[in-house]
Coordinates of C-alpha atoms in Angstrom, one line a residue:
Chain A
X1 CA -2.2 20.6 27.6
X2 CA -5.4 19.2 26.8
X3 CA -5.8 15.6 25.7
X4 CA -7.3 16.1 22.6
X5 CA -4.4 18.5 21.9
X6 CA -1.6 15.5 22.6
X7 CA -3.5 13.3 20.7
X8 CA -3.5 15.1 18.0
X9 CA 0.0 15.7 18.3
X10 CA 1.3 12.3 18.8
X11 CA -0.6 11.4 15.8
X12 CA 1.0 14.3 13.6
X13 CA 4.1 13.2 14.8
X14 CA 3.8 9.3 13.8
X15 CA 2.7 10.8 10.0
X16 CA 5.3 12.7 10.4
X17 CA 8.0 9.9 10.9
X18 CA 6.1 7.9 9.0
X19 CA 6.5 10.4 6.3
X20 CA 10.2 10.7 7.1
X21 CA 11.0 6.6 6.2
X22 CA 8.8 6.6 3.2
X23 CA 11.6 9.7 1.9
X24 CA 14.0 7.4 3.4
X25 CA 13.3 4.1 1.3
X26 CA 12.9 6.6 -2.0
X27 CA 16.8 8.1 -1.6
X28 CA 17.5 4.5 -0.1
X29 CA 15.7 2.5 -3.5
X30 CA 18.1 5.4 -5.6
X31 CA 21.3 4.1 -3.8
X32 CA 20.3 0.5 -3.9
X33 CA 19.5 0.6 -7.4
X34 CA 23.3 0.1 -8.9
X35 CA 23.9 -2.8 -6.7
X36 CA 20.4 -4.3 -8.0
X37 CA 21.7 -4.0 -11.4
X38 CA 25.1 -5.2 -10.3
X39 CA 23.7 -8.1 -9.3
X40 CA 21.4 -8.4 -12.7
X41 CA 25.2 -8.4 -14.1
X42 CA 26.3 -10.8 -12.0
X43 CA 23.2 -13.2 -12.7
X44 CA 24.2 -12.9 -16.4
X45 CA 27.4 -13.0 -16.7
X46 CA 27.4 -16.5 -14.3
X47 CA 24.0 -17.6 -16.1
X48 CA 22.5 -17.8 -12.6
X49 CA 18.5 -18.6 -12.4
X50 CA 17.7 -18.1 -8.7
X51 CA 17.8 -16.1 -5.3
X52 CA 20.2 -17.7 -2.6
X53 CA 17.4 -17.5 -0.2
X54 CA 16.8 -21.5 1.1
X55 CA 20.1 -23.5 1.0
X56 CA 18.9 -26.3 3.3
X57 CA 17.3 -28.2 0.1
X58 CA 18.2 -28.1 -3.6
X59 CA 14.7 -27.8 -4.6
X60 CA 14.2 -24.5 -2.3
X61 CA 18.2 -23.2 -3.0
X62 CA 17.2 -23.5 -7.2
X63 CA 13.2 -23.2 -6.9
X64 CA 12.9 -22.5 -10.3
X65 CA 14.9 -25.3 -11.3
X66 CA 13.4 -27.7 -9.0
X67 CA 12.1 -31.6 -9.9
X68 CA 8.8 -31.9 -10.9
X69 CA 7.6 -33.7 -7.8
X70 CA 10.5 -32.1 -5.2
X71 CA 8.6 -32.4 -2.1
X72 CA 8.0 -36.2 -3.0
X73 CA 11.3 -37.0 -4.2
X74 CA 12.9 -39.8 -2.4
X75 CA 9.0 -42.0 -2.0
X76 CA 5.4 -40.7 -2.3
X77 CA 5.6 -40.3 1.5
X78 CA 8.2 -37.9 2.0
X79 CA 6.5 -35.1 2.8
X80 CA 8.3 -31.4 2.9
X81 CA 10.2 -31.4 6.1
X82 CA 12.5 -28.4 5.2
X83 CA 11.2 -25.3 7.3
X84 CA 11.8 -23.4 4.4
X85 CA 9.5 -25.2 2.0
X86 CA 6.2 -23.6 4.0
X87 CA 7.4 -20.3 2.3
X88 CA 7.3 -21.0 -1.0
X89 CA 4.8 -22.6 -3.5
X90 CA 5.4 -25.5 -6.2
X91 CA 6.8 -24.0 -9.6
X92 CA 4.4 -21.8 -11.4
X93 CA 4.1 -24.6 -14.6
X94 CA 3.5 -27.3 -12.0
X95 CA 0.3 -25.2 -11.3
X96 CA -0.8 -24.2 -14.1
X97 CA -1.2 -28.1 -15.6
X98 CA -3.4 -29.1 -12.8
Chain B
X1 CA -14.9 33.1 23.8
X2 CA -17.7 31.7 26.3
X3 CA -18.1 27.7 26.3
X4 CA -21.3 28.0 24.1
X5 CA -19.4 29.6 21.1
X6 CA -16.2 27.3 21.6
X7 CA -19.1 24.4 21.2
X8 CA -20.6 26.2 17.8
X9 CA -17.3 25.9 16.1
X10 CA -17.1 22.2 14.5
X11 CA -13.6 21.9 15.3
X12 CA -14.2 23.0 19.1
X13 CA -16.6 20.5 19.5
X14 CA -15.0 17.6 17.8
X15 CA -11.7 18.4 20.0
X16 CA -14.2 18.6 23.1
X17 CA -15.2 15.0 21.9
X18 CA -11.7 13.7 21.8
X19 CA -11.3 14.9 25.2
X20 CA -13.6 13.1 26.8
X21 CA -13.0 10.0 24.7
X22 CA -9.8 9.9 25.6
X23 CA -10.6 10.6 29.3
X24 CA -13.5 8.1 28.9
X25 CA -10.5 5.7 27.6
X26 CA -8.1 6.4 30.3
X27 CA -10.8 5.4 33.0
X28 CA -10.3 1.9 31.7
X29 CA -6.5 2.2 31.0
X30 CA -4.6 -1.0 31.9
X31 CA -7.6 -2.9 28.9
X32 CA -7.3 0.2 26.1
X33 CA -3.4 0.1 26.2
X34 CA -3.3 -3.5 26.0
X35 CA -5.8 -3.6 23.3
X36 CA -3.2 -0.9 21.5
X37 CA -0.5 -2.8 21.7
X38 CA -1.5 -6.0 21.0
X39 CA -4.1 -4.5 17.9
X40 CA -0.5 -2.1 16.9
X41 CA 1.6 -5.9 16.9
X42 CA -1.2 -7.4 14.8
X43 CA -0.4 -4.6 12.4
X44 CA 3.2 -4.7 13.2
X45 CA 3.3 -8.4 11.6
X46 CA 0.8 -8.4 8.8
X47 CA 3.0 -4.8 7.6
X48 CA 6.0 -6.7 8.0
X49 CA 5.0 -9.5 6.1
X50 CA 3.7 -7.4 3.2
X51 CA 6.5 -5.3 3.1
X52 CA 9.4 -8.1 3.2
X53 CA 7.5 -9.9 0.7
X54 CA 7.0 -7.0 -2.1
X55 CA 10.6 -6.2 -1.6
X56 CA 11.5 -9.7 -2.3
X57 CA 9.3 -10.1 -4.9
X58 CA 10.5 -7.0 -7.0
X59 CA 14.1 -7.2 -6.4
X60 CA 14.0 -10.8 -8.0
X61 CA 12.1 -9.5 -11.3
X62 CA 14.6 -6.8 -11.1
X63 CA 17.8 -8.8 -10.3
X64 CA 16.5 -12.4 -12.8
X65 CA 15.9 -10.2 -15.4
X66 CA 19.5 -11.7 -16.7
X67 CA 18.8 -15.2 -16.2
X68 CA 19.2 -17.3 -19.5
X69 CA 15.9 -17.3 -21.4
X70 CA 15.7 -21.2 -21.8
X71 CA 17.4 -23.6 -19.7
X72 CA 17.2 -27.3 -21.3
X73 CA 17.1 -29.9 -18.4
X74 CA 17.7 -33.7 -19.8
X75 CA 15.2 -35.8 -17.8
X76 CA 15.3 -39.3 -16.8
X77 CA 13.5 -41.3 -14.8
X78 CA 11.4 -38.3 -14.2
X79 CA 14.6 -36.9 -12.4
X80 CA 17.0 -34.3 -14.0
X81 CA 20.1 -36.1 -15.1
X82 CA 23.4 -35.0 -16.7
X83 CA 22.5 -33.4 -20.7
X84 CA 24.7 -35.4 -23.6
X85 CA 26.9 -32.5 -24.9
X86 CA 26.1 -34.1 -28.9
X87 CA 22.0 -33.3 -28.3
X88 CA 22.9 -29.9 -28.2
X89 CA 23.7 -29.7 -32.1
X90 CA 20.1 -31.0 -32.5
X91 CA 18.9 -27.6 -30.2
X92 CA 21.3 -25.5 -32.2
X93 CA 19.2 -26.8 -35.3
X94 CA 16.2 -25.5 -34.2
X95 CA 14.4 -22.3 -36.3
X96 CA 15.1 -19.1 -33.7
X97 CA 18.1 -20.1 -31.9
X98 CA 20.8 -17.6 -31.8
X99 CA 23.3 -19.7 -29.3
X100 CA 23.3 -23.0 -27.0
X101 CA 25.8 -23.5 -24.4
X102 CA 26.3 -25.9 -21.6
X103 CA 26.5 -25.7 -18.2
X104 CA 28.4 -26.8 -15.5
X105 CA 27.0 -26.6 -11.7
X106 CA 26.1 -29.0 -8.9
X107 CA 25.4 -29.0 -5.3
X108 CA 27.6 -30.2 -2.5
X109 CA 27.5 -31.1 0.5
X110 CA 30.2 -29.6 3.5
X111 CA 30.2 -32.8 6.0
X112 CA 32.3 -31.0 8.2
X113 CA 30.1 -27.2 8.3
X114 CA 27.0 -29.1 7.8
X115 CA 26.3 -26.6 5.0
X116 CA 25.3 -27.1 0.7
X117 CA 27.5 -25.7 -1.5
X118 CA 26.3 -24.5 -4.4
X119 CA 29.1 -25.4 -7.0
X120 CA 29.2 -23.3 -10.8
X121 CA 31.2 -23.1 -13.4
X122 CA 32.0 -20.0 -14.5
X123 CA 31.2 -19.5 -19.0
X124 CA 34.4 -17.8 -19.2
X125 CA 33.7 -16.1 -22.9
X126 CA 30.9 -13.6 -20.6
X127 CA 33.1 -13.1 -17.6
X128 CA 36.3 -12.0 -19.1
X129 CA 33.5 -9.5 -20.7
X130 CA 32.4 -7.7 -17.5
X131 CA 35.4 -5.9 -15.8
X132 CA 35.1 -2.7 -15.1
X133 CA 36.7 -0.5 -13.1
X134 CA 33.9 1.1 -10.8
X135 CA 32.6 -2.3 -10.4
X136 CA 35.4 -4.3 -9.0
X137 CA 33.5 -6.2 -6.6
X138 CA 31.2 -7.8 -8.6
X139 CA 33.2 -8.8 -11.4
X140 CA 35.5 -11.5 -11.3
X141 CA 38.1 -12.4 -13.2
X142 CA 37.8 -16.2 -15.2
X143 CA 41.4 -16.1 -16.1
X144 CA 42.8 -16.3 -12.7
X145 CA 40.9 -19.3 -11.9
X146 CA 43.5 -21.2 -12.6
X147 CA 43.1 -25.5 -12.2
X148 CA 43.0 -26.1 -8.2
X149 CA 42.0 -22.4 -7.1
X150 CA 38.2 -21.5 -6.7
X151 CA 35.9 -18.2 -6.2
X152 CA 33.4 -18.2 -2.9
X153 CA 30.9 -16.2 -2.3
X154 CA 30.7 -14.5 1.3
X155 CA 28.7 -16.7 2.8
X156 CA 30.9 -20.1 2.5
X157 CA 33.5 -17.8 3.7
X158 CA 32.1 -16.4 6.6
X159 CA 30.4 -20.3 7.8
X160 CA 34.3 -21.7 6.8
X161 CA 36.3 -18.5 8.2
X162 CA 38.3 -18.4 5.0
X163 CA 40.0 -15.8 3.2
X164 CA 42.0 -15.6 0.2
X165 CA 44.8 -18.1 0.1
X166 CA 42.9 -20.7 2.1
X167 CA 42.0 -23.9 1.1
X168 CA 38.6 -25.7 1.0
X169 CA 39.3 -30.0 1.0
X170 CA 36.5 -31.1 -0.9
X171 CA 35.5 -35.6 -1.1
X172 CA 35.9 -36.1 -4.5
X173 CA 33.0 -39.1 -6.5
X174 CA 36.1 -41.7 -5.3
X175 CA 36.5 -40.8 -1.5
X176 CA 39.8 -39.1 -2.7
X177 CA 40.6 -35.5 -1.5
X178 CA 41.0 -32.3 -4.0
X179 CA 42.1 -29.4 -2.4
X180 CA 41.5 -26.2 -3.7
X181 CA 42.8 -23.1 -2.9
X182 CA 40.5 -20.0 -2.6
X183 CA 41.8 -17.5 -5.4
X184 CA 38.6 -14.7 -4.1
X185 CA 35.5 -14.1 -2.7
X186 CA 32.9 -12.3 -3.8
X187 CA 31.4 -9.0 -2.6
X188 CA 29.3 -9.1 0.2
X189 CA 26.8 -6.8 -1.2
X190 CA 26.4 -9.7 -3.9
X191 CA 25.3 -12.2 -1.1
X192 CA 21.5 -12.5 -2.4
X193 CA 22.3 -14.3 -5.5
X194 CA 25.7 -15.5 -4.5
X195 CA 26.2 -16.6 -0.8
X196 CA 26.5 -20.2 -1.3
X197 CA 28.6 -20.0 -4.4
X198 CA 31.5 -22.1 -5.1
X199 CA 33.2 -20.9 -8.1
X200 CA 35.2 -23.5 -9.8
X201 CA 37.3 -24.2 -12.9
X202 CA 36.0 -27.0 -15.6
X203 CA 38.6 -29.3 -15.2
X204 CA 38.0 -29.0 -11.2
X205 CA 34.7 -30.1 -11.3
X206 CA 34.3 -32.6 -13.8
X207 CA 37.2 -34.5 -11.6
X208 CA 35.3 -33.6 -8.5
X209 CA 32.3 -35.5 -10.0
X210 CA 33.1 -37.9 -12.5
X211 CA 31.4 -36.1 -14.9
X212 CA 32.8 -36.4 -18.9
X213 CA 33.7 -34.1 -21.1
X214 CA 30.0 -34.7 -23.2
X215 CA 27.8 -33.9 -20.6
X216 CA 26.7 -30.5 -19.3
X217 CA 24.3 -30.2 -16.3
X218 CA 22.1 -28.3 -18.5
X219 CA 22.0 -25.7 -21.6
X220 CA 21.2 -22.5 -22.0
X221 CA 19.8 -21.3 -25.1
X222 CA 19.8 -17.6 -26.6
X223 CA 16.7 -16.8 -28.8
X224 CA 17.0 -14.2 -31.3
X225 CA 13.5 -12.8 -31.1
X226 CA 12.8 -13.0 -27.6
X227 CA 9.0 -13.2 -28.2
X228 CA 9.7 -16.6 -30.0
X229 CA 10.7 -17.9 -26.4
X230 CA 7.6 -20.0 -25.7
X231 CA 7.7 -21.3 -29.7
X232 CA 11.0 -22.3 -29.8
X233 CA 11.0 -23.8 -26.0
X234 CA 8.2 -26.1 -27.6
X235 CA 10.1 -26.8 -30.7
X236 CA 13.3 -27.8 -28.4
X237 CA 10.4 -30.3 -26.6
X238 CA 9.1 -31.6 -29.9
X239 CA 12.6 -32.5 -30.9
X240 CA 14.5 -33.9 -27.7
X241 CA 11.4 -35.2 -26.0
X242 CA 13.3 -36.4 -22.9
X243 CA 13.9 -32.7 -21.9
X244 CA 12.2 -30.2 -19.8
X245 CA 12.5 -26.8 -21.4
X246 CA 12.4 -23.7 -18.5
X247 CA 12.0 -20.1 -19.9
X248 CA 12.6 -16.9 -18.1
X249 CA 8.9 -15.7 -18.1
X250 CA 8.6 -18.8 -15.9
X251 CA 11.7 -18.3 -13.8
X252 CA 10.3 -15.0 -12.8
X253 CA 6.9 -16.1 -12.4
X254 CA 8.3 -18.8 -9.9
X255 CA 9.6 -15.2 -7.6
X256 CA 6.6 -13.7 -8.5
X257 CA 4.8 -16.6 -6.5
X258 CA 7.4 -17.0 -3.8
X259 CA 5.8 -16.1 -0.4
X260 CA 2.2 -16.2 -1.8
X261 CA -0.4 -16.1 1.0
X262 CA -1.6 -19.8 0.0
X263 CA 1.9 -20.5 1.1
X264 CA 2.4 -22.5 5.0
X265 CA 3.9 -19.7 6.5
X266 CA 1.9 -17.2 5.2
X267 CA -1.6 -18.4 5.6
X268 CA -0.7 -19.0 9.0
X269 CA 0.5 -15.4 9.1
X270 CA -2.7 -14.0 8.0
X271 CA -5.3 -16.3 9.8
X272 CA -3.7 -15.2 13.4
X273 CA -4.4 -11.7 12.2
X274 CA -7.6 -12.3 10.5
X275 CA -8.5 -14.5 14.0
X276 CA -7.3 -11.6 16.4
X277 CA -9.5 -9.0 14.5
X278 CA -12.5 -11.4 14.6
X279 CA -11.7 -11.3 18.4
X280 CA -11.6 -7.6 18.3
X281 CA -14.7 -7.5 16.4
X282 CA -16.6 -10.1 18.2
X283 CA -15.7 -8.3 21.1
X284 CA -17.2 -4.7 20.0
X285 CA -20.2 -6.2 18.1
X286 CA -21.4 -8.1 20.8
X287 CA -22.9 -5.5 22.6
X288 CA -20.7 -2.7 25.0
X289 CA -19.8 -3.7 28.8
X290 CA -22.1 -3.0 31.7
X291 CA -20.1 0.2 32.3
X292 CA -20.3 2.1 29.0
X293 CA -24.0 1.5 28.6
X294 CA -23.9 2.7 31.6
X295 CA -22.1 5.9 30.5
X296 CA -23.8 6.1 27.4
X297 CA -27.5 6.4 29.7
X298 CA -25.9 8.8 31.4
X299 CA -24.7 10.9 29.0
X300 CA -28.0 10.7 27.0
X301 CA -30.1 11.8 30.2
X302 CA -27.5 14.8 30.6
X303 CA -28.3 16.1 26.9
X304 CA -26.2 14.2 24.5
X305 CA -27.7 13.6 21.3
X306 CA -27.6 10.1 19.7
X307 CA -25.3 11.3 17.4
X308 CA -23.3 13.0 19.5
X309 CA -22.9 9.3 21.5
X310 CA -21.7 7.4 18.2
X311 CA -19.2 10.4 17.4
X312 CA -17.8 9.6 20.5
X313 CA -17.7 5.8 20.1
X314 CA -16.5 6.4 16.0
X315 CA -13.4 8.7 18.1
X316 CA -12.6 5.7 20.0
X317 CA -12.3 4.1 17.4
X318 CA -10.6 5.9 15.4
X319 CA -8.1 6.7 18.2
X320 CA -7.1 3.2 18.5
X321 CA -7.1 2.1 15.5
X322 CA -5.2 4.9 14.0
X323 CA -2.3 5.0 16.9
X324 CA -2.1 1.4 16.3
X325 CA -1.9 1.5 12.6
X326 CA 0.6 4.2 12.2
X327 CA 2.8 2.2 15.0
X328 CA 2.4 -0.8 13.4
X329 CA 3.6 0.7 10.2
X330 CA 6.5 2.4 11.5
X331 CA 7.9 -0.7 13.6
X332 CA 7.8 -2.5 10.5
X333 CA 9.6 -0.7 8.3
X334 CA 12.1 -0.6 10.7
X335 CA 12.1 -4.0 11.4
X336 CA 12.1 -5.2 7.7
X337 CA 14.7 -2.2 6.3
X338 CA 16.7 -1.6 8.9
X339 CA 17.2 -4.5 11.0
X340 CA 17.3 -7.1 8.5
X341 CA 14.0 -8.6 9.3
X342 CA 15.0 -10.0 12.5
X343 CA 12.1 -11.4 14.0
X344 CA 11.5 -13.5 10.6
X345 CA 15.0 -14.5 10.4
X346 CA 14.9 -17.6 12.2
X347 CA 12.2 -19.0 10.2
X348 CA 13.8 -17.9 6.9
X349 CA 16.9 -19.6 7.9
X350 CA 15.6 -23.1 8.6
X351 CA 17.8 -25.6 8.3
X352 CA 19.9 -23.7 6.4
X353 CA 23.7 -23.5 7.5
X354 CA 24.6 -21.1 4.9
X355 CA 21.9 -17.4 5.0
X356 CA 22.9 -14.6 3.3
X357 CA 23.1 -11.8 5.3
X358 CA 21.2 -8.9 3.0
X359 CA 19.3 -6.1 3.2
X360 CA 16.2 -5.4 1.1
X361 CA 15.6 -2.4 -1.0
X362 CA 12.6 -0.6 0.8
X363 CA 10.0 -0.8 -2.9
X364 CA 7.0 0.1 -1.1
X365 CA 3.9 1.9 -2.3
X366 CA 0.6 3.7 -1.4
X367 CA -1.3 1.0 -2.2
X368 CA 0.4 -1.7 0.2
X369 CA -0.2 1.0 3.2
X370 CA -4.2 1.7 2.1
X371 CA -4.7 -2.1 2.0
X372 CA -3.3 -1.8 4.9
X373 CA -5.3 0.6 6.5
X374 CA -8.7 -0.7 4.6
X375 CA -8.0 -4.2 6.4
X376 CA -7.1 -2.9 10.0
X377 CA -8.2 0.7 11.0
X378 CA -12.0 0.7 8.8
X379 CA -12.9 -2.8 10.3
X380 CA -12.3 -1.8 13.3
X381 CA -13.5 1.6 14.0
X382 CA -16.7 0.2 12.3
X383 CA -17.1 -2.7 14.7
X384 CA -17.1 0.2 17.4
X385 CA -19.9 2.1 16.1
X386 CA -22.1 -0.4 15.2
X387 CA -23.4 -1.9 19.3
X388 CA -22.9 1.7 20.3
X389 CA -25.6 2.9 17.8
X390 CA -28.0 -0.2 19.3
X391 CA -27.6 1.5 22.7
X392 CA -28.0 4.9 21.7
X393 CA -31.3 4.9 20.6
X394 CA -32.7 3.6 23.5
X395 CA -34.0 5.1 26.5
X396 CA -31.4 6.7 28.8
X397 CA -33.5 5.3 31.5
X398 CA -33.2 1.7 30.1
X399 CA -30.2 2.4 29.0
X400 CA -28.8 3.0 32.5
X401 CA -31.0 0.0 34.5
X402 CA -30.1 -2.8 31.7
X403 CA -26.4 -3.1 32.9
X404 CA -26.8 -6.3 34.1
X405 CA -26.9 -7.7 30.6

């Protein structure tokens, strides 16, 4: 077989799979999508405001409802030390009044 | 069909030039297939991280789009305190508002697990609403929730190994115990919004905390023209001026922002990608090695064109680049689809006792994979082409005496 041949080949066959999961996460988004809006239902029927992503602080379990000044809360030197904080950003009205 | 004509036809000559790239790559095998791997993990984690985050990102404006559409905070002390119960009629007064209701929910802390509850008491006029039979994992019913018993979502009981019937001893404001007894738990396929929840009856949790029967955590507040939101969230601040109005626009926007690239994590995501193809490029651009200006003279003294030289080097290129890319891609979508992100786990997790164990809904588009392939494949296979051109269109004699430099 000549190389050119296998390349071409291998490469048809990575577009190929590639191909294969991008059909994959359309019939997966399809089956997904009545658990999303179970979980929309679920949100308003509890009144809930955010993602349980970060439960190590309450200013990164409830970003949204965060203090103002969350990663200074106890004294203007306590820094973030929650891992989880480097993920995220301050609350979007925090930024938008600087 | 004699070599000449096989040469005429464009394909047969292109396919004659990815033989000998490749051949030409092969010669210096144990550098090109650690270049590909380590170029295919660059891709790997800069696809992973776009993917995860554009999941995330649109499954929470897809999943908040319930969340109240103003929540009233009382502040105090530039902290957010407990919201007297007798402001509300003041809110209720305002011009726009269709409803206010209080809340009840709090944060606790599991000495014992080492893990934050997230504690909620359920408005029982909207959850006796939802049952439905094809949903019966999601809805929960407010009624059994009698004084004592609580509702926990599947994280609390997979940390606590409890089930239904067990009970949960929680330390009460007083140092006394209140044991409650768990009356559910809440679907598994829920755990995004609702691993840490601790569903709990009123009476439950205002002796839990010592807090009275006129004060709320917060409000929520309905609007009846939802594009009065911002108007009326400013009237609410005009009249209770102690009080931190958030509306949903901004609750979403918060998601929206989540993961940003000016985040920690993220920047430092991106600049060891950025700095690894500025070592690729640095690498290419600074001139080729002794041996392939060697090859290069060589090939120029046998007959090759100039342009046939940088075809060559624009195949190497591309060869790399594109095995590397589509790799990259691949292992990604695995890794962020189908195993549950696993490599970023650990840093998701943090300090957290209590992760919910999800899996994202794959929204990905054509546009994330051509930023994709405009920031890794075209840099790149440009970068090749450039030096090579430089030694091209020099003398094959110099070419082939200057590889000391």
């Amino acid at each position: 077989m000549r190389k050119s041949s296998f390349f071409l080949c291998s490469l048809a066959v990575e577009v190929v799979v590639l191909g294969l999961l991008l059909t994959h996460a359309s019939f997966h988004r399809e089956a997904m999508r009545e658990g999303i809006e179970e979980k929309a239902a679920m949100v308003r029927s509890l009144g809930l405001t955010d993602l349980c992503l970060f439960t190590d602080a309450r200013y990164t379990r409830n970003l949204s409802q965060a203090d103002l000044f969350s990663a200074f809360q106890d004294n203007p030197l306590s820094l973030d030390h929650f891992p989880s904080g480097s993920f995220t950003t301050p609350p979007i009205w925090i930024m938008r009044r600087r | 069909m004699d070599y000449e004509t096989q040469m005429r036809s464009p394909i047969e000559r292109q396919r004659g030039i990815i033989d000998f790239t490749l051949s030409s790559l092969m010669r210096r095998k144990v550098k090109n297939v650690g270049l590909l791997c380590l170029y295919a993990l660059i891709v790997f984690i800069l696809a992973s991280a776009i993917f995860f985050t554009s999941s995330i990102k649109k499954e929470a404006s897809l999943i908040l789009r319930g969340t109240p559409e103003i929540i009233v905070q009382k502040m105090a002390a530039g902290r957010h305190d407990l919201f007297p119960l007798r402001d509300m009629e003041a809110v209720k007064n305002v011009r726009g508002v269709a409803a206010v209701e209080g809340r009840l929910w709090g944060y606790y802390f599991d000495d014992r697990l080492g893990a934050n509850y997230t504690l909620i008491v359920p408005p029982a006029a909207r959850s006796s609403a939802e049952p439905s039979e094809a949903r019966p994992l999601f809805w929960f019913n407010a009624a059994a929730l009698e004084p004592g018993t609580i509702v926990i979502g599947e994280g609390v009981a997979r940390v606590g190994k409890l089930s239904k019937g067990d009970s949960i001893a929680f330390t009460a404001y007083d140092g006394s115990t209140i044991d409650l007894k768990v009356a559910d738990t809440l679907s598994s396929k829920s755990e995004l919004v609702s691993s840490d929840l601790i569903l709990i009856g009123e009476e439950d949790f205002r002796k839990l905390f010592d807090i009275g029967k006129d004060y709320a955590t917060d409000i929520t507040v309905e609007v009846k023209n939802p594009r009065e939101i911002p108007t009326v969230a400013s009237k609410i601040t005009r009249v209770l001026p102690d009080t931190r109005p958030i509306v949903r626009d901004e609750i979403l926007r918060t998601y929206d922002s989540i993961f940003n690239w000016r985040g920690g994590m993220m920047i430092v995501i991106l600049s060891a990608a950025i700095l690894a193809f500025v070592i690729f490029a640095w690498d290419k651009a600074s001139g080729l090695s002794a041996e392939e200006r060697q090859e290069i003279g060589i090939l120029k003294a046998v007959g090759w064109e100039t342009s046939d030289v940088i075809l060559m080097k624009f195949w190497e290129g591309a060869i790399v680049s594109l095995t590397a890319y589509f790799a990259g891609v691949i292992l990604a979508y695995v890794h962020v689809f189908l195993t549950g992100s696993l490599i970023f786990e650990p840093a998701l997790k943090g300090w957290s006792v209590l992760y919910p164990h999800f899996s994202l809904t794959p929204f990905i588009s054509a546009e994330q994979l051509i930023t994709l392939f405009f920031l890794t494949v075209v840099p790149y296979t440009i970068a090749t082409i450039v030096p090579t051109w430089r030694a091209a269109i020099i003398d094959p004699d110099a070419a082939m005496r200057q590889t000391g430099e």
